[in-house]
XYZ file of C-alpha atoms in Angstrom:
86
model
C 21.420 2.845 18.389
C 19.897 -0.844 17.174
C 16.816 0.416 18.480
C 17.064 3.659 16.562
C 18.283 1.477 13.146
C 15.283 -0.530 13.675
C 13.215 2.127 14.108
C 14.021 3.733 10.794
C 13.839 0.762 9.120
C 10.067 0.197 10.339
C 9.385 3.529 9.760
C 10.149 3.459 6.000
C 8.235 0.327 5.483
C 5.077 1.512 7.535
C 5.171 4.918 5.237
C 5.262 2.405 2.141
C 2.344 0.389 3.505
C 0.575 3.116 3.923
C 1.032 4.630 0.878
C 0.149 1.717 -0.846
C -3.245 1.549 1.047
C -3.822 5.128 0.339
C -3.564 4.800 -3.418
C -6.714 2.977 -3.719
C -5.857 1.519 -7.154
C -3.029 -0.453 -6.300
C -3.447 -4.037 -5.929
C -0.932 -5.836 -4.412
C 0.506 -9.362 -6.038
C -0.042 -12.296 -3.922
C 3.611 -12.882 -3.196
C 4.191 -9.332 -2.057
C 1.647 -9.433 0.840
C 2.426 -12.875 1.756
C 6.502 -11.493 1.657
C 5.707 -8.643 3.687
C 3.227 -9.835 5.935
C 5.995 -12.530 6.794
C 8.874 -9.814 7.323
C 7.102 -7.888 9.431
C 6.101 -10.575 11.354
C 9.450 -11.723 11.863
C 10.520 -7.787 12.919
C 7.804 -7.709 15.245
C 9.383 -10.667 16.878
C 12.770 -10.063 16.710
C 12.130 -6.449 18.148
C 9.833 -7.861 20.804
C 12.421 -10.238 21.598
C 15.322 -7.482 21.557
C 13.303 -5.727 23.916
C 12.511 -2.680 21.446
C 9.125 -1.945 21.592
C 8.885 1.411 19.202
C 9.820 -0.835 16.430
C 7.864 -3.412 17.453
C 4.969 -0.998 17.384
C 5.702 0.466 13.468
C 5.794 -3.087 12.365
C 2.874 -3.904 13.680
C 1.229 -0.679 11.920
C 2.504 -2.171 8.712
C 1.214 -5.614 9.460
C -2.379 -3.972 10.107
C -1.652 -2.281 6.060
C -0.449 -5.269 4.595
C -3.789 -7.146 6.335
C -5.501 -4.018 4.473
C -3.904 -4.995 1.377
C -4.588 -8.952 1.492
C -7.850 -8.313 1.862
C -7.893 -5.969 -1.188
C -6.031 -8.155 -3.400
C -8.115 -11.069 -2.116
C -11.149 -9.127 -3.371
C -9.965 -8.292 -6.735
C -8.644 -11.883 -7.505
C -12.667 -13.113 -6.679
C -13.720 -10.530 -9.306
C -11.206 -11.213 -11.686
C -12.266 -12.950 -14.878
C -9.488 -14.145 -17.263
C -9.474 -12.531 -20.701
C -8.037 -15.224 -22.323
C -10.952 -18.018 -21.521
C -13.283 -16.128 -23.838
């Protein structure tokens, strides 16, 4: 039962992450990237400790998406110009 509930939870997180990646205009705030990477990293670790491979794989997929979004955020911030600076 625990494995099923974890799988449902991390499947939802993976779907959300994939939806963000597909939405090319979505630029995640830095805090969102950091917190989601931390959360899904902890989820992978916990799932592996509980010997639940499916939730661990789903969480790993979400980590890959958030790394992609981190790259997109970094590239956006690199080219961002503050409009208040003239």
